[in-house]
Coordinates of C-alpha atoms and ligand atoms in Angstrom, one line a residue:
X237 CA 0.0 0.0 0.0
X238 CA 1.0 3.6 -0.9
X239 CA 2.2 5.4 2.5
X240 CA 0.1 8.4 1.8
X241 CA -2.8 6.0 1.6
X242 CA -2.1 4.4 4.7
X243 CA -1.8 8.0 6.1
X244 CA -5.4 8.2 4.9
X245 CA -6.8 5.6 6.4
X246 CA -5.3 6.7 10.1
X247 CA -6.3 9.7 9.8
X248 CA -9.9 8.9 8.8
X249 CA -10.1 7.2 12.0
X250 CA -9.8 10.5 13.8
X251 CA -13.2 12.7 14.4
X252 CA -14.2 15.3 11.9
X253 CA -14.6 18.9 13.9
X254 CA -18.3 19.2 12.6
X255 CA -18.7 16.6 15.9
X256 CA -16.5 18.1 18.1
X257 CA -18.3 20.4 20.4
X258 CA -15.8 20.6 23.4
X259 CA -12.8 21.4 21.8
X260 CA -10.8 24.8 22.1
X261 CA -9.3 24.1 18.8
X262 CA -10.7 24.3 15.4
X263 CA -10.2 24.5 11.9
X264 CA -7.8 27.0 10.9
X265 CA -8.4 29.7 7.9
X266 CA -7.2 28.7 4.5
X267 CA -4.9 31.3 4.8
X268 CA -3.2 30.3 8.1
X269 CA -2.8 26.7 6.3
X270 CA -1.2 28.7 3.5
X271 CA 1.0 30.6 5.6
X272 CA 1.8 27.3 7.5
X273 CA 2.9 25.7 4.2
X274 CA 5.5 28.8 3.2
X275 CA 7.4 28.5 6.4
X276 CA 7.4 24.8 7.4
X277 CA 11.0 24.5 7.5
X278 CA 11.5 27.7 9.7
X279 CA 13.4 27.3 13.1
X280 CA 13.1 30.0 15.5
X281 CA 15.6 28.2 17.8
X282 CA 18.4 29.6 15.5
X283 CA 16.7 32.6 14.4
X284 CA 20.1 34.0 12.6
X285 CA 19.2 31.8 9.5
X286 CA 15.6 32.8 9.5
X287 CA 15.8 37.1 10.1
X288 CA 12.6 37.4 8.3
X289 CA 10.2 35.2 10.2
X290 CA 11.9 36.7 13.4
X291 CA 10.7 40.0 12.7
X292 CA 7.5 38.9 11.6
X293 CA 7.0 37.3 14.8
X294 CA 8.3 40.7 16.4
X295 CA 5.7 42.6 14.2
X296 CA 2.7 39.7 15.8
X297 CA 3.9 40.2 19.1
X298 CA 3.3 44.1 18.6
X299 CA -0.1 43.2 17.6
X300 CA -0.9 41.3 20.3
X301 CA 0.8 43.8 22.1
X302 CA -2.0 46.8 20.9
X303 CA -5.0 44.1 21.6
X304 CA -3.8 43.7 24.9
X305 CA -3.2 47.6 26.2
X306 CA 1.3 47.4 26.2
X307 CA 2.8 49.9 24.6
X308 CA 6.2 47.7 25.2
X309 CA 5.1 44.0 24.5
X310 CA 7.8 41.4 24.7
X311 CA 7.3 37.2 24.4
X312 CA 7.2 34.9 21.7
X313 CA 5.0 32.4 19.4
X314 CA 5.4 29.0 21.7
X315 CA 3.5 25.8 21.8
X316 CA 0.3 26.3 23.8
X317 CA -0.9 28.0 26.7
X318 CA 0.9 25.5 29.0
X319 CA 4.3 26.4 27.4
X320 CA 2.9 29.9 27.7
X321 CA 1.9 29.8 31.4
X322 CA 4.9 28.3 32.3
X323 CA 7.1 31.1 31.1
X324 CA 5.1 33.7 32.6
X325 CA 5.5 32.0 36.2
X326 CA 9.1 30.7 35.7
X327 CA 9.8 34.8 34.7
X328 CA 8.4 35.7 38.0
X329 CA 9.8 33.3 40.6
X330 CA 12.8 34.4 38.8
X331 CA 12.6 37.6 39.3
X332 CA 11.3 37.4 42.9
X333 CA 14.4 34.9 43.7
X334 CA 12.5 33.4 46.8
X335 CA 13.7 30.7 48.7
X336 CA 10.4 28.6 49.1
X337 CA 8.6 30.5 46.4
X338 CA 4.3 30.0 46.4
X339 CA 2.0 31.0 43.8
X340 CA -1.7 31.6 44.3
X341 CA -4.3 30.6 41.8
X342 CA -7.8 30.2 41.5
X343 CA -9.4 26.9 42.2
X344 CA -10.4 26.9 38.3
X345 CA -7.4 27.4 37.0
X346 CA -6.2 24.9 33.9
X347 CA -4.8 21.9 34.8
X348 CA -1.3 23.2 33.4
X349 CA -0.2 24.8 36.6
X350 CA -0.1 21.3 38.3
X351 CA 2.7 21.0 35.8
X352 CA 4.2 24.2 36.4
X353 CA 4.3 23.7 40.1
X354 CA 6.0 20.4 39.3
X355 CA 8.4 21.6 37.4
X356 CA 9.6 25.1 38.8
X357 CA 9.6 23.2 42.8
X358 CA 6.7 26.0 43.7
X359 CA 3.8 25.7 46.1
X360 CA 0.5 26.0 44.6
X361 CA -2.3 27.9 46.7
X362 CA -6.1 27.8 45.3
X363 CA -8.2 30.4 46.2
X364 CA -11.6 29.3 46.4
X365 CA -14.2 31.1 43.7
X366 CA -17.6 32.8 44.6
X367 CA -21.3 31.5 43.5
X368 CA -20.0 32.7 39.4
X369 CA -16.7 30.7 39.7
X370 CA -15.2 34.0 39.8
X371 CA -12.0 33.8 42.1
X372 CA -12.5 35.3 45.9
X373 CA -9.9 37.8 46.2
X374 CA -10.3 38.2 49.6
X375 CA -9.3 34.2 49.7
X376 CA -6.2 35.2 47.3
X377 CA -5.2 37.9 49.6
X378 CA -5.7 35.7 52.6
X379 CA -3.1 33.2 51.0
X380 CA -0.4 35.4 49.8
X381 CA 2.5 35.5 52.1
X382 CA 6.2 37.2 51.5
X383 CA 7.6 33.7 49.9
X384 CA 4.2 34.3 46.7
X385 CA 6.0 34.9 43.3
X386 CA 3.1 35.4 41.4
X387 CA -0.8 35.6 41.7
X388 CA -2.4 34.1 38.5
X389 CA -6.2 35.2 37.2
X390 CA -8.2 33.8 34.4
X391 CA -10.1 35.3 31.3
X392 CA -11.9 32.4 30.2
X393 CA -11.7 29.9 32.4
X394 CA -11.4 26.5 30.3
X395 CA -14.4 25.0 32.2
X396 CA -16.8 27.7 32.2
X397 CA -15.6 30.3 29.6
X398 CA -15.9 32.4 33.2
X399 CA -13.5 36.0 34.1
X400 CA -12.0 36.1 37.2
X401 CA -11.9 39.7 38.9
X402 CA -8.8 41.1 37.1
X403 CA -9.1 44.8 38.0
X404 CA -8.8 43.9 41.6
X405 CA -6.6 41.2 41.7
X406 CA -4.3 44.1 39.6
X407 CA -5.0 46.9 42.6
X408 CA -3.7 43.5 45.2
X409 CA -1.0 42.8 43.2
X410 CA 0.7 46.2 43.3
X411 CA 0.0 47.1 46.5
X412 CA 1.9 43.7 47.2
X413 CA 4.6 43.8 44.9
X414 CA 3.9 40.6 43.3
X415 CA 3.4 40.1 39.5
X416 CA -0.1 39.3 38.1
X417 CA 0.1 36.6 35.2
X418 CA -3.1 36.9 33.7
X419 CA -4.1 33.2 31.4
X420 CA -6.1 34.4 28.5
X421 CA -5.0 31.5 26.5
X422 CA -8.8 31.0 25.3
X423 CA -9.9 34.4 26.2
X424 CA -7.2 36.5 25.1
X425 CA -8.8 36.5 21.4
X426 CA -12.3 36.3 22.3
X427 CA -12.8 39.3 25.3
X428 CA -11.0 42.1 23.0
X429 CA -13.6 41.4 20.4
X430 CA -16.7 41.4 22.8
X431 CA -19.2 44.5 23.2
X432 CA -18.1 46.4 26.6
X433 CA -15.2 43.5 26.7
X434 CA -13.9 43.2 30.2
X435 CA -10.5 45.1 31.2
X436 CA -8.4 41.8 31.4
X437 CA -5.4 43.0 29.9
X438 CA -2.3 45.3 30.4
X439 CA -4.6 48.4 31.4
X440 CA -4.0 46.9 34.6
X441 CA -1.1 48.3 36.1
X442 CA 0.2 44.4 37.9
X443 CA -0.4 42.5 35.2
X444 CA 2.9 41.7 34.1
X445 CA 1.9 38.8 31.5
X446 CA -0.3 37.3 29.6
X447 CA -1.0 34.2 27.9
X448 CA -2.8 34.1 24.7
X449 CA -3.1 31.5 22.2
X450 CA -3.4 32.1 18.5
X451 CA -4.2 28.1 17.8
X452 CA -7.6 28.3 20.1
X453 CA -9.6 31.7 18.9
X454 CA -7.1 32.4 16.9
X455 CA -8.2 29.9 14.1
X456 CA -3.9 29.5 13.8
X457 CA -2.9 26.3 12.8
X458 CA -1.0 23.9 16.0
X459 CA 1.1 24.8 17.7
X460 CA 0.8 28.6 18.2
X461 CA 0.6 29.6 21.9
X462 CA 1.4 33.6 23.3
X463 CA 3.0 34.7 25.7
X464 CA 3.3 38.5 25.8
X465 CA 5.6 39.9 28.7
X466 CA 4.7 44.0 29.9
X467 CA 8.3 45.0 29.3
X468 CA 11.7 43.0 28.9
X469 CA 12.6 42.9 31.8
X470 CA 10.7 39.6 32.1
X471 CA 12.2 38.4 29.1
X472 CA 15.2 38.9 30.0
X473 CA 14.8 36.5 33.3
X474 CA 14.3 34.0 31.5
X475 CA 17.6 34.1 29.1
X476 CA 20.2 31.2 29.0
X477 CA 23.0 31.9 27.5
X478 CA 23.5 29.8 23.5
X479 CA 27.4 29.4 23.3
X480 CA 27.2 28.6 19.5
X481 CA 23.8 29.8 17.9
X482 CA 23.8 32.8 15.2
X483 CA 22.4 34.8 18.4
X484 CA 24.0 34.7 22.1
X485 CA 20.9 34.6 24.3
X486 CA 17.6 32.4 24.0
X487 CA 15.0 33.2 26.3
X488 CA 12.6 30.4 25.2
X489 CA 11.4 27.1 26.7
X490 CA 12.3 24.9 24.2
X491 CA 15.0 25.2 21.6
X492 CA 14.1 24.5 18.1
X493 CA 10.6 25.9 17.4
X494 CA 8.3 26.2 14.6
X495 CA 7.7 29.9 12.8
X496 CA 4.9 28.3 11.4
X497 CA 2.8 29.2 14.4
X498 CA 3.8 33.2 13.8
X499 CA 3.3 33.2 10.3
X500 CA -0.4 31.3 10.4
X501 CA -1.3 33.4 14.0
X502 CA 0.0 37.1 11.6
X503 CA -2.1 35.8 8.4
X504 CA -5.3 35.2 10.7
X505 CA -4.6 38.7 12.1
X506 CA -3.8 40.6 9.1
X507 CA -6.3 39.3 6.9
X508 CA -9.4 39.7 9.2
X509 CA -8.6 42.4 11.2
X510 CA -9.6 42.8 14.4
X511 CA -13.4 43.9 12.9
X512 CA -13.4 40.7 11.0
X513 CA -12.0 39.0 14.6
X514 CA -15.1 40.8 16.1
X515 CA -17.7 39.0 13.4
X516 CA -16.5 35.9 14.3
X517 CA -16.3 35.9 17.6
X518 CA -19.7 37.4 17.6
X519 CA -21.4 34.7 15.5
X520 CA -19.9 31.9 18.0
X521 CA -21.5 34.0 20.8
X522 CA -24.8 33.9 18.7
X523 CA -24.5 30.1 18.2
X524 CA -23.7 29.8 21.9
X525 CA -26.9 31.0 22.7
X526 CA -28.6 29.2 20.3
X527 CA -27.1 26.1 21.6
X528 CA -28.2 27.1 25.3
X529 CA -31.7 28.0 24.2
X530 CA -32.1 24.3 22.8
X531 CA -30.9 22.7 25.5
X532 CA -32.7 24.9 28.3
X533 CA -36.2 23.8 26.3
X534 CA -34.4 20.2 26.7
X535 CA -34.8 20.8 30.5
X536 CA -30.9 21.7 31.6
X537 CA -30.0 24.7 32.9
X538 CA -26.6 26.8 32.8
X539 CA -24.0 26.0 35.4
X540 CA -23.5 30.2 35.2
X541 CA -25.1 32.2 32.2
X542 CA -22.5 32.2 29.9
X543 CA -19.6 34.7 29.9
X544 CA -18.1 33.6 26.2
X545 CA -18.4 30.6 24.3
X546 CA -18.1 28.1 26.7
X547 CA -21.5 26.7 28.4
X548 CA -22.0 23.9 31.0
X549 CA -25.6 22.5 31.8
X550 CA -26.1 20.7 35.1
X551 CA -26.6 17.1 35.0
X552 CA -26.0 13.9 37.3
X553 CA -25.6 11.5 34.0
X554 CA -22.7 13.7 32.4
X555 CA -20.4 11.1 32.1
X556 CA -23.0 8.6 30.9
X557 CA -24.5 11.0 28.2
X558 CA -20.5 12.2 26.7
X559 CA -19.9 7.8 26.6
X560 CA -23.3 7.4 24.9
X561 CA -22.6 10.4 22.6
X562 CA -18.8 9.3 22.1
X563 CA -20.2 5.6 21.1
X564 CA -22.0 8.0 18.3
X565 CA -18.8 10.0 17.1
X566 CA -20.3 12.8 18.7
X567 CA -17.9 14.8 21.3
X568 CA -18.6 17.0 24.4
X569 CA -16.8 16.8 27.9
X570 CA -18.0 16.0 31.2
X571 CA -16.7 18.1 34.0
X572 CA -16.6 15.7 36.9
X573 CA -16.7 17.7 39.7
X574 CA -19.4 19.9 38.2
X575 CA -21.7 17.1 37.2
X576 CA -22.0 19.3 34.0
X577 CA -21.9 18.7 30.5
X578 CA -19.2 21.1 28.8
X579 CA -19.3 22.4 25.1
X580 CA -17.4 25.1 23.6
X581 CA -18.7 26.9 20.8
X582 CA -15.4 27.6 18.5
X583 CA -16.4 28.8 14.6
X584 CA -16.5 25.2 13.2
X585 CA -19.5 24.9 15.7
X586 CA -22.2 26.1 13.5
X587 CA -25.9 26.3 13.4
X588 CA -26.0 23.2 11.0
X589 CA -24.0 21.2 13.5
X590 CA -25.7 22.5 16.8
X591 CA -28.9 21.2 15.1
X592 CA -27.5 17.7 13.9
X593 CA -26.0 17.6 17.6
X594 CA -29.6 18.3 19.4
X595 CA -31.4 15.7 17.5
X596 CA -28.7 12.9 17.9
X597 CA -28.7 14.6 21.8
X598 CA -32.2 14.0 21.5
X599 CA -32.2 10.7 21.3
X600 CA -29.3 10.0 23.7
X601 CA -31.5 11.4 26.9
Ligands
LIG214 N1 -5.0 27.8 29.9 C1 -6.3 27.7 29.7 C2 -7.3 28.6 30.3 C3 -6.8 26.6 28.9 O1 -8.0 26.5 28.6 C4 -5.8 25.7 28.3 C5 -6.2 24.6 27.4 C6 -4.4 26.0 28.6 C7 -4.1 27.0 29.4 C8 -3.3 25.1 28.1 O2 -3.2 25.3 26.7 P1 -2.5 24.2 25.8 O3 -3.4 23.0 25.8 O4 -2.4 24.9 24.5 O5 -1.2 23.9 26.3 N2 -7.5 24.4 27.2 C9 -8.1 23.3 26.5 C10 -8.5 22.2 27.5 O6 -7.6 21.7 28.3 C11 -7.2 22.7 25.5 C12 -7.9 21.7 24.6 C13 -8.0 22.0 23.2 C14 -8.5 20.6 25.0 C15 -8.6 21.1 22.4 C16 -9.1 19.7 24.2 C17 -9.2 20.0 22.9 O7 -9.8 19.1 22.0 O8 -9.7 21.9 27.6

């Protein structure tokens, strides 16, 4: 057999997106697949050899840089928000140089800081979150003690789509002298592009980074995380020295890295703008309450009204309906210690497929 035919046939076994309705990925635009294409032999980790895709990705960070309120953006194209959220926390304990260094995060936070904590040798606090899964910053406050690096808040909170209280977890975090990582990885390029979006971003005088990934909302192709530093002096805690490379610093997780991220994230960007960002976001908030309209007739209600497009409906039989739905070729998520049903509405979630999915859903219950 040909290979590319055997290729086929694996990759037929895989799950079209037109049934995926829990995933913060989706298909990307032609034109980031295009973009992918022209740089797939690009390696940042040496970024001598490839000067042009290094300034492109300076010119996307300077983008991301005006969505998100910094006059002075620093970071890099990296592999997710995990990769992304590392960085920001590593830059911190860094720079805070503590001996038994702690971080406080919300109870909601993404199961990447596990990792994190793992790997950097920090303490993890969870603050508790109030009735809207919004984090208590009294309880954050309550928890931070002279050994905390870094306070962490969500936009877009991967369970609920939820924003935790940014503007005041800012005012803590200066009056405490700790940096305020901020994980938009899903939010990041869905708030910006709201009506009356939330102040989540650099307007806030603590935050001091941000996560935001162009391969969720951003419709980039994988990998294409953000991470987007205030100024460089958080960069430049993060630098190793490269004894050989064409350049003498590398401030980066990993070493070799795609510029196929940058250039798919830049073409998304460029070619939409952010009013053609705004019409997409703002049909996947119209299908989100489509979708919540059906199922609310259907007899489940909202775990909170929904902040973005991400909706939970209360159920006991969660993980019984996603196996029965799964046994279909029909995807959602189950949050366990919700007992909720989970979907996220990303722009391959359309009308069409929110209607196949309630009559299949139909039938499941
Ligand atoms: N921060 C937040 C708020 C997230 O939601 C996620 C991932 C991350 C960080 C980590 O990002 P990476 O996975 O890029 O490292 N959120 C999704 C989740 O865990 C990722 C995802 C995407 C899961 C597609 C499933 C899927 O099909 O649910």
């Amino acid at each position: 057999m040909d290979v590319l035919e055997e290729l086929r046939k694996f990759r037929e076994m895989d799950i079209p997106y037109s049934r995926v309705l829990s995933s913060m990925c989706t298909v990307p635009l032609e034109i980031a697949v295009k973009a992918h294409q022209m740089f797939i032999n690009t390696n940042l980790g040496d970024p001598g050899i490839f000067p042009g895709t290094l300034e492109l990705e300076r010119k996307l960070i300077k983008m991301l840089g005006d969505l998100l309120h910094c006059e002075t953006p620093c970071g890099y194209i990296c592999s997710g928000g995990t990769e992304a959220n590392i960085q920001g926390i590593r830059s911190a304990r860094n720079i805070k140089a503590k001996k038994e260094p702690n971080i406080v995060i919300p109870k909601t936070a993404h199961f990447s800081f596990e990792k994190i904590c793992d790997i950097l040798r920090i303490e993890v606090r969870r603050a508790d979150v109030d009735e809207a899964y919004r984090v208590d910053v009294s309880e954050v406050e309550s928890l931070i003690d002279e050994n905390t690096v870094s306070i962490v808040g969500i936009a877009g909170t991967t369970e609920l789509g939820q924003i935790d209280p940014i503007v005041e977890l800012s005012k803590l975090a200066e009056e405490k002298d700790i940096p305020l990582h901020v994980d938009a990885a899903f939010g990041g390029l869905v708030i910006p592009f709201m009506d009356n979006p939330y102040p989540f971003d650099f307007v806030n005088e603590g935050v001091m980074s941000i996560t935001i990934d162009p391969h969720k909302m951003g419709m980039a192709t994988i990998p294409a995380g953000g991470i987007i530093f205030r100024n460089e002096k958080f960069l430049k805690a993060l630098e190793v020295e490269t004894p050989y490379l064409t350049t003498k610093m590398q401030f980066t997780l990993t070493g070799t890295r795609p510029g196929t991220g940058v250039a798919s994230a830049y073409a998304v960007l460029k070619s939409l703008g952010f009013s053609g960002m705004r019409e997409i976001v703002k049909m996947c908030l119209k299908n989100t309450k489509i979708l919540t309209e059906e199922m609310t007739q259907l007899g489940f209600e909202p775990v909170i009204e929904p902040v973005m497009n991400v909706v939970a409906f209360k159920t006991e039989r969660a993980e019984k309906i996603r196996e029965e739905l799964y046994r279909r070729r029909w995807v959602i998520s189950a949050i366990r210690n919700l007992s909720a049903i989970r979907f996220v509405i990303m722009p391959h979630v359309t009308e069409e497929v929110i209607k196949n999915f309630i009559s299949e859903f139909r039938k499941v219950i």
